[in-house]
Tab-separated table of C-alpha atoms and ligand atoms in Angstrom:
chain	number	residue	atom	x	y	z
I	264	MET	CA	29.449	-73.566	50.169
I	265	ILE	CA	26.019	-75.147	50.464
I	266	ILE	CA	22.896	-74.417	48.469
I	267	SER	CA	19.700	-75.442	50.236
I	268	THR	CA	15.994	-75.368	49.595
I	269	VAL	CA	12.739	-76.897	50.742
I	270	GLY	CA	11.800	-80.319	49.339
I	271	SER	CA	8.908	-79.562	46.994
I	272	HIS	CA	7.965	-77.255	44.064
I	273	SER	CA	11.204	-77.021	41.986
I	274	ALA	CA	13.666	-78.521	44.482
I	275	LEU	CA	14.926	-81.316	42.204
I	276	GLN	CA	15.941	-78.811	39.565
I	277	ILE	CA	17.394	-76.284	42.041
I	278	LEU	CA	19.572	-78.916	43.700
I	279	TYR	CA	20.588	-80.556	40.429
I	280	GLY	CA	21.640	-77.136	39.094
I	281	ALA	CA	23.632	-76.469	42.267
I	282	LYS	CA	25.448	-79.788	41.845
I	283	LYS	CA	26.268	-78.929	38.225
I	284	GLU	CA	28.058	-75.857	39.568
I	285	SER	CA	29.901	-78.026	42.152
I	286	PHE	CA	28.063	-76.882	45.283
I	287	SER	CA	27.137	-79.122	48.204
I	288	THR	CA	23.381	-79.367	48.544
I	289	LYS	CA	20.844	-79.697	51.316
I	290	VAL	CA	17.093	-80.203	51.271
I	291	TYR	CA	14.657	-79.526	54.124
I	292	CYS	CA	11.766	-81.992	53.854
I	293	LEU	CA	8.512	-82.516	55.612
I	294	LYS	CA	8.564	-85.990	57.171
I	295	GLY	CA	7.621	-88.505	54.487
I	296	ASN	CA	8.714	-86.301	51.595
I	297	GLU	CA	12.373	-87.255	51.990
I	298	LYS	CA	11.768	-90.487	50.020
I	299	LEU	CA	11.719	-88.545	46.763
I	300	TYR	CA	15.108	-86.999	47.490
I	301	ARG	CA	16.562	-90.403	48.289
I	302	ARG	CA	15.404	-91.729	44.919
I	303	TYR	CA	16.953	-88.883	42.937
I	304	PRO	CA	20.585	-88.130	43.783
I	305	VAL	CA	20.465	-84.356	44.141
I	306	ALA	CA	20.782	-83.731	47.888
I	307	ASP	CA	23.979	-84.336	49.856
I	308	GLN	CA	22.055	-83.742	53.063
I	309	ILE	CA	18.407	-84.384	53.811
I	310	VAL	CA	16.990	-82.689	56.900
I	311	THR	CA	13.473	-83.647	57.931
I	312	VAL	CA	11.187	-81.196	59.703
I	313	ASP	CA	7.726	-81.674	61.212
I	314	SER	CA	6.446	-78.435	59.775
I	315	TYR	CA	7.819	-75.622	57.637
I	316	ILE	CA	7.431	-73.447	60.747
I	317	ASP	CA	10.545	-75.255	62.025
I	318	LEU	CA	12.509	-73.397	59.356
I	319	LEU	CA	12.041	-70.192	61.335
I	320	ASP	CA	14.556	-71.290	63.963
I	321	ILE	CA	16.522	-73.798	61.948
I	322	LYS	CA	20.251	-74.258	62.561
I	323	TYR	CA	22.057	-73.687	59.311
I	324	GLU	CA	25.588	-73.817	58.105
I	325	ASN	CA	28.134	-71.056	57.911
I	326	GLU	CA	28.251	-70.782	54.164
I	327	GLU	CA	24.699	-71.769	53.311
I	328	ILE	CA	22.472	-70.000	50.810
I	329	PHE	CA	18.779	-70.827	50.666
I	330	VAL	CA	16.713	-70.766	47.469
I	331	PRO	CA	13.094	-69.772	48.245
I	332	HIS	CA	10.199	-71.023	46.122
I	333	GLY	CA	6.411	-71.047	45.984
I	334	SER	CA	5.865	-73.714	48.659
I	335	ILE	CA	7.273	-71.602	51.458
I	336	ILE	CA	5.231	-68.614	50.337
I	337	SER	CA	1.986	-70.591	50.242
I	338	THR	CA	2.564	-72.340	53.579
I	339	LEU	CA	4.447	-69.777	55.680
I	340	GLU	CA	3.030	-66.655	54.032
I	341	LYS	CA	4.594	-63.518	55.593
I	342	ARG	CA	6.603	-65.604	58.039
I	343	ALA	CA	8.632	-66.836	55.040
I	344	LEU	CA	10.458	-63.518	55.250
I	345	ASP	CA	11.784	-64.525	58.675
I	346	ILE	CA	13.648	-67.650	57.569
I	347	PRO	CA	17.077	-66.933	59.070
I	348	ILE	CA	19.177	-68.560	56.326
I	349	PRO	CA	20.666	-66.045	53.846
I	350	MET	CA	18.540	-66.226	50.691
I	351	ILE	CA	19.326	-65.643	47.037
I	352	GLY	CA	17.229	-62.672	45.929
I	353	ASN	CA	15.549	-59.854	47.763
I	354	ARG	CA	13.182	-61.240	50.402
I	355	GLU	CA	11.257	-57.976	50.412
I	356	GLY	CA	10.097	-58.963	46.907
I	357	MET	CA	8.299	-61.965	48.414
I	358	TYR	CA	6.210	-59.563	50.476
I	359	TRP	CA	5.256	-57.605	47.344
I	360	GLU	CA	4.397	-60.873	45.659
I	361	MET	CA	2.164	-62.110	48.501
I	362	VAL	CA	0.064	-59.030	48.988
I	363	ARG	CA	-2.140	-58.969	45.913
I	364	GLU	CA	-2.639	-55.190	45.929
I	365	LYS	CA	1.127	-54.643	46.066
I	366	ASN	CA	1.601	-57.237	43.342
I	367	LEU	CA	-0.675	-55.370	40.947
I	368	GLU	CA	0.740	-52.025	42.087
I	369	LEU	CA	4.228	-53.014	40.928
I	370	LEU	CA	2.978	-54.197	37.533
I	371	LYS	CA	1.031	-50.961	37.105
I	372	LYS	CA	4.072	-48.873	38.067
I	373	ALA	CA	5.906	-50.630	35.260
I	374	ASN	CA	3.132	-49.502	32.887
I	375	ILE	CA	2.150	-53.096	32.246
I	376	ARG	CA	-1.547	-53.554	31.523
I	377	THR	CA	-3.219	-55.441	34.378
I	378	PRO	CA	-6.816	-56.675	34.726
I	379	TYR	CA	-9.275	-54.166	36.171
I	380	THR	CA	-10.151	-54.909	39.781
I	381	TYR	CA	-13.617	-54.557	41.276
I	382	LYS	CA	-15.389	-54.208	44.585
I	383	PRO	CA	-18.065	-56.923	44.939
I	384	GLU	CA	-20.905	-54.415	44.328
I	385	GLU	CA	-19.258	-53.226	41.109
I	386	ILE	CA	-19.102	-56.586	39.307
I	387	ASP	CA	-20.782	-56.177	35.924
I	388	LYS	CA	-18.800	-58.566	33.713
I	389	LEU	CA	-17.039	-61.910	33.924
I	390	CYS	CA	-14.586	-61.801	36.848
I	391	ILE	CA	-12.226	-64.207	38.561
I	392	VAL	CA	-12.097	-64.189	42.367
I	393	LYS	CA	-8.685	-64.928	43.834
I	394	PHE	CA	-7.482	-65.559	47.363
I	395	PRO	CA	-4.224	-64.503	49.054
I	396	GLY	CA	-0.994	-66.499	48.778
I	397	ALA	CA	0.552	-68.747	46.126
I	398	LYS	CA	-1.948	-71.559	46.476
I	399	GLY	CA	-1.747	-72.636	42.848
I	400	GLY	CA	-5.176	-71.282	41.939
I	401	ASP	CA	-7.005	-73.316	44.602
I	402	GLY	CA	-10.542	-72.135	45.317
I	403	TYR	CA	-10.636	-69.449	42.607
I	404	PHE	CA	-14.057	-69.002	41.033
I	405	LEU	CA	-15.780	-67.038	38.302
I	406	CYS	CA	-18.808	-64.806	38.666
I	407	SER	CA	-20.566	-62.109	36.678
I	408	SER	CA	-22.637	-60.290	39.311
I	409	TYR	CA	-22.624	-59.241	42.962
I	410	GLN	CA	-25.320	-61.791	43.740
I	411	GLU	CA	-23.340	-64.641	42.181
I	412	PHE	CA	-20.236	-63.502	44.077
I	413	GLU	CA	-22.090	-63.537	47.409
I	414	GLU	CA	-23.560	-66.977	46.744
I	415	LYS	CA	-20.283	-68.570	45.723
I	416	ILE	CA	-18.105	-67.023	48.430
I	417	GLY	CA	-20.739	-67.915	51.024
I	418	GLU	CA	-20.580	-71.552	49.941
I	419	LEU	CA	-16.784	-71.627	50.161
I	420	ILE	CA	-16.876	-70.194	53.684
I	421	LYS	CA	-19.587	-72.670	54.711
I	422	GLU	CA	-17.537	-75.578	53.375
I	423	LYS	CA	-14.490	-74.114	55.215
I	424	LYS	CA	-12.567	-73.955	51.946
I	425	VAL	CA	-11.695	-70.337	52.650
I	426	SER	CA	-11.619	-68.459	55.944
I	427	GLU	CA	-13.620	-65.278	56.595
I	428	GLU	CA	-10.315	-63.398	56.535
I	429	GLU	CA	-9.301	-64.857	53.173
I	430	ALA	CA	-12.753	-64.046	51.827
I	431	SER	CA	-12.494	-60.421	52.901
I	432	ASN	CA	-9.072	-60.189	51.257
I	433	ALA	CA	-10.254	-61.815	48.029
I	434	GLN	CA	-9.306	-59.940	44.891
I	435	ILE	CA	-11.868	-59.644	42.134
I	436	GLN	CA	-10.291	-59.255	38.696
I	437	GLU	CA	-11.647	-58.821	35.206
I	438	TYR	CA	-11.376	-62.241	33.536
I	439	ILE	CA	-8.938	-62.123	30.622
I	440	VAL	CA	-9.798	-64.501	27.800
I	441	GLY	CA	-6.350	-65.172	26.384
I	442	VAL	CA	-3.524	-67.674	26.111
I	443	THR	CA	-1.552	-67.784	29.338
I	444	MET	CA	2.202	-67.378	29.182
I	445	TYR	CA	4.776	-67.331	31.983
I	446	PRO	CA	8.164	-65.930	30.945
I	447	HIS	CA	11.024	-66.825	33.288
I	448	TYR	CA	13.350	-63.895	33.989
I	449	PHE	CA	16.616	-63.660	35.863
I	450	TYR	CA	18.175	-60.390	36.941
I	451	SER	CA	21.915	-60.760	37.327
I	452	PRO	CA	23.667	-58.126	39.464
I	453	ILE	CA	26.956	-59.631	38.269
I	454	TYR	CA	26.249	-58.993	34.571
I	455	ASP	CA	23.776	-56.171	35.343
I	456	ARG	CA	21.236	-57.544	32.894
I	457	VAL	CA	17.819	-59.153	32.743
I	458	GLU	CA	17.852	-62.538	31.040
I	459	LEU	CA	14.799	-64.272	29.596
I	460	LEU	CA	15.609	-67.947	30.152
I	461	GLY	CA	12.405	-69.764	29.219
I	462	ILE	CA	8.623	-69.629	28.961
I	463	ASP	CA	5.972	-72.062	30.107
I	464	ARG	CA	2.251	-72.244	30.440
I	465	ARG	CA	0.573	-73.874	33.365
I	466	TYR	CA	-1.712	-76.804	32.948
I	467	GLU	CA	-4.660	-76.249	35.234
I	468	THR	CA	-7.524	-78.495	36.132
I	469	ASN	CA	-10.267	-78.412	35.165
I	470	VAL	CA	-10.090	-75.244	33.057
I	471	ASP	CA	-7.639	-76.789	30.583
I	472	ALA	CA	-9.831	-79.870	30.243
I	473	LEU	CA	-13.075	-78.047	29.455
I	474	GLY	CA	-12.191	-77.642	25.788
I	475	ARG	CA	-12.557	-81.399	25.424
I	476	LEU	CA	-16.255	-81.217	26.234
I	477	SER	CA	-18.987	-80.139	23.891
I	478	GLN	CA	-20.719	-76.782	24.447
I	479	SER	CA	-23.734	-78.602	25.853
I	480	HIS	CA	-21.680	-79.309	28.978
I	481	SER	CA	-20.491	-75.736	29.279
I	482	LYS	CA	-22.259	-75.185	32.617
I	483	ILE	CA	-19.401	-76.922	34.451
I	484	SER	CA	-17.576	-74.267	36.498
I	485	PRO	CA	-13.882	-73.935	35.695
I	486	THR	CA	-11.271	-74.409	38.429
I	487	TYR	CA	-7.654	-73.279	38.323
I	488	THR	CA	-5.637	-75.815	40.291
I	489	VAL	CA	-2.175	-76.151	38.782
I	490	VAL	CA	-1.256	-79.757	37.988
I	491	GLY	CA	1.786	-79.255	35.785
I	492	ASN	CA	3.480	-77.092	33.192
I	493	GLN	CA	3.938	-77.191	29.443
I	494	PRO	CA	6.796	-75.667	27.446
I	495	LEU	CA	6.020	-72.747	25.211
I	496	ILE	CA	7.907	-70.820	22.576
I	497	ALA	CA	6.601	-67.322	21.895
I	498	ARG	CA	6.280	-65.931	18.385
I	499	GLU	CA	9.536	-64.119	17.881
I	500	SER	CA	7.712	-60.836	17.354
I	501	PHE	CA	6.335	-61.097	20.909
I	502	LEU	CA	9.799	-61.388	22.406
I	503	HIS	CA	10.443	-57.639	22.212
I	504	LYS	CA	7.456	-57.019	24.432
I	505	LEU	CA	8.292	-59.850	26.830
I	506	LEU	CA	11.829	-58.537	27.232
I	507	ASP	CA	10.558	-54.978	27.740
I	508	TYR	CA	8.155	-56.167	30.439
I	509	GLY	CA	10.955	-57.985	32.265
I	510	ASP	CA	13.201	-54.894	32.112
I	511	LEU	CA	10.430	-52.522	33.202
I	512	LEU	CA	9.429	-54.623	36.191
I	513	ARG	CA	13.015	-54.904	37.347
I	514	GLU	CA	13.506	-51.126	36.940
I	515	VAL	CA	10.482	-50.119	39.028
I	516	SER	CA	11.223	-52.746	41.665
I	517	VAL	CA	14.429	-50.891	42.562
I	518	ASP	CA	12.433	-47.902	43.851
I	519	SER	CA	9.727	-50.000	45.464
I	520	PHE	CA	11.942	-52.388	47.430
I	521	HIS	CA	15.589	-51.492	47.091
I	522	PRO	CA	17.747	-53.116	45.609
I	523	GLY	CA	14.791	-54.566	43.678
I	524	LEU	CA	14.191	-57.955	42.096
I	525	ILE	CA	17.330	-60.085	42.110
I	526	GLY	CA	17.740	-63.526	40.585
I	527	PRO	CA	14.667	-65.359	39.256
I	528	TYR	CA	11.231	-63.797	38.770
I	529	CYS	CA	8.271	-64.274	36.485
I	530	ILE	CA	5.350	-62.314	35.065
I	531	GLU	CA	2.121	-64.269	34.730
I	532	MET	CA	0.244	-63.031	31.709
I	533	ALA	CA	-2.465	-63.797	29.191
I	534	LEU	CA	-2.244	-62.796	25.529
I	535	THR	CA	-5.448	-61.854	23.782
I	536	ASP	CA	-5.621	-61.041	20.069
I	537	LYS	CA	-5.207	-57.367	20.996
I	538	GLU	CA	-2.973	-57.062	24.028
I	539	ILE	CA	-0.834	-58.611	26.720
I	540	VAL	CA	-2.341	-58.464	30.192
I	541	ALA	CA	-0.329	-59.416	33.285
I	542	PHE	CA	-2.205	-60.638	36.328
I	543	GLU	CA	0.637	-61.346	38.721
I	544	PHE	CA	4.384	-61.365	39.187
I	545	THR	CA	6.438	-63.778	41.250
I	546	SER	CA	9.648	-62.674	42.931
I	547	ARG	CA	11.347	-66.082	42.886
I	548	ILE	CA	11.756	-69.236	40.826
I	549	VAL	CA	8.527	-70.646	39.329
I	550	ALA	CA	7.895	-74.372	38.986
I	551	GLY	CA	7.588	-74.187	35.184
I	552	THR	CA	11.354	-73.589	34.956
I	553	SER	CA	11.841	-77.301	35.729
I	554	LEU	CA	10.851	-78.048	32.126
I	555	TYR	CA	14.199	-76.697	31.038
I	556	ILE	CA	16.615	-78.696	33.152
I	557	SER	CA	18.785	-79.000	30.025
I	558	GLY	CA	18.155	-75.405	28.997
I	559	SER	CA	15.648	-73.722	26.697
I	560	LEU	CA	16.004	-72.099	23.297
I	561	TYR	CA	16.759	-68.798	25.021
I	562	SER	CA	19.156	-70.004	27.711
I	563	LYS	CA	21.012	-72.144	25.187
I	564	ILE	CA	21.657	-69.130	22.958
I	565	LEU	CA	22.721	-66.957	25.904
I	566	PHE	CA	25.076	-69.454	27.517
I	567	ASP	CA	25.722	-72.151	24.895
I	568	GLU	CA	25.495	-74.753	27.632
I	569	GLU	CA	22.759	-76.601	29.521
I	570	MET	CA	21.574	-73.700	31.676
I	571	SER	CA	18.477	-74.372	33.763
I	572	MET	CA	17.126	-71.738	36.160
I	573	GLY	CA	18.457	-73.822	39.083
I	574	ARG	CA	21.905	-73.867	37.546
I	575	ARG	CA	21.684	-70.165	36.676
I	576	ILE	CA	21.052	-69.381	40.343
I	577	ALA	CA	24.056	-71.463	41.351
I	578	ARG	CA	26.202	-69.828	38.648
I	579	GLU	CA	25.348	-66.368	39.968
I	580	ILE	CA	26.242	-67.437	43.507
I	581	LYS	CA	29.524	-68.864	42.248
I	582	LEU	CA	30.441	-65.708	40.325
I	583	ALA	CA	29.416	-63.469	43.233
I	584	LYS	CA	31.546	-65.515	45.610
I	585	GLU	CA	34.555	-65.324	43.271
I	586	GLN	CA	34.152	-61.558	42.979
I	587	ASN	CA	33.485	-61.035	46.678
I	588	ARG	CA	29.995	-59.734	45.867
I	589	LEU	CA	27.737	-62.154	47.737
I	590	ASP	CA	26.091	-59.209	49.507
I	591	ASP	CA	24.773	-57.996	46.135
I	592	ILE	CA	22.729	-61.136	45.543
I	593	ILE	CA	21.487	-62.282	48.948
I	594	SER	CA	19.199	-60.908	51.615
K	1964	LIG	P1	-2.635	-66.841	39.939
K	1964	LIG	O1	-2.856	-67.375	41.319
K	1964	LIG	O2	-2.826	-65.372	39.839
K	1964	LIG	O3	-1.327	-67.309	39.404
K	1964	LIG	O4	-3.754	-67.488	38.994
K	1964	LIG	C1	-3.931	-68.879	38.790
K	1964	LIG	C2	-4.533	-69.099	37.443
K	1964	LIG	O5	-5.815	-68.453	37.324
K	1964	LIG	C3	-3.707	-68.514	36.299
K	1964	LIG	O6	-2.685	-69.376	35.895
K	1964	LIG	C4	-4.766	-68.319	35.209
K	1964	LIG	O7	-5.088	-69.512	34.526
K	1964	LIG	C5	-5.990	-67.932	36.006
K	1964	LIG	N1	-6.125	-66.471	36.120
K	1964	LIG	C6	-5.664	-65.671	37.105
K	1964	LIG	N2	-6.016	-64.394	36.914
K	1964	LIG	C7	-6.717	-64.361	35.768
K	1964	LIG	C8	-7.394	-63.314	35.026
K	1964	LIG	N3	-7.420	-62.057	35.469
K	1964	LIG	N4	-8.020	-63.669	33.876
K	1964	LIG	C9	-8.017	-64.956	33.451
K	1964	LIG	N5	-7.432	-65.978	34.104
K	1964	LIG	C10	-6.798	-65.691	35.247
């Protein structure tokens, strides 16, 4: 069997994990990006494509399973659902992830506190304005009034940084002042359990650099472009809540898009001194899992071996294949 993915985001880790579980591996790369996968020996086959659109009518192998990640969601958007290769996970979940209203709807159904959302005219406190798709925080801005919103969005449209359509689909959320935390979950149909395998926090420029400036420079507007990830261990007393959130989201996803979240997913949250607020979920592997290529505290205790998220995916595929249950984990 072959495990394949697209050459970016968390591909090194996905393919390395697949190799650890003795799968053949394949990476689909945009021309020029294949150099990386020649330098690191993780891909048995490298297929170059001119554009990710080519994936929509790609010829694939008989026993190939594709691992989706954030790059295909941000570039192909809804067309990502039409990639013909069987995928690990429930592709319907990617749709719920992409459409911001659906994303928040699922979190709310799970009784997880989410930021309040506003219409432009309603803005009366610090808000963050977000655009559709997993673009790593690109273009997000803060504002505290309708007038400020209009000015800033107008500028972005003028500079062609966002389209009129993206602007009209922008989501305006209450800004949560808290420490961000991204727990990595895995729902295993084989073991019928949700596993918490690691936690990271994203490192975003320039917002994570502003603390290095004195208050006198505080007029610089924060931006939220992800540049990397840092490992994080939660206080043990928070783990109960993090595990509950993972279970609850999985439970409500079954009704919303049967058979629900399968394989890797994540809840993006911020912890204030009073509460945990989740602003998004992802229905697939997040890039921060690559920190734990040799496993994390949590995955080490669960498996007592070097269990990365990439390897966990491959392990589930292997077990499903052995038990003739591949249909339970792919879509
Ligand atoms: P997202 O595209 O939703 O993953 O957001 C990108 C980044 O923007 C997050 O990693 C946070 O740093 C920040 N962010 C998003 N939503 C909020 C919010 N409601 N309050 C504070 N920060 C946020």
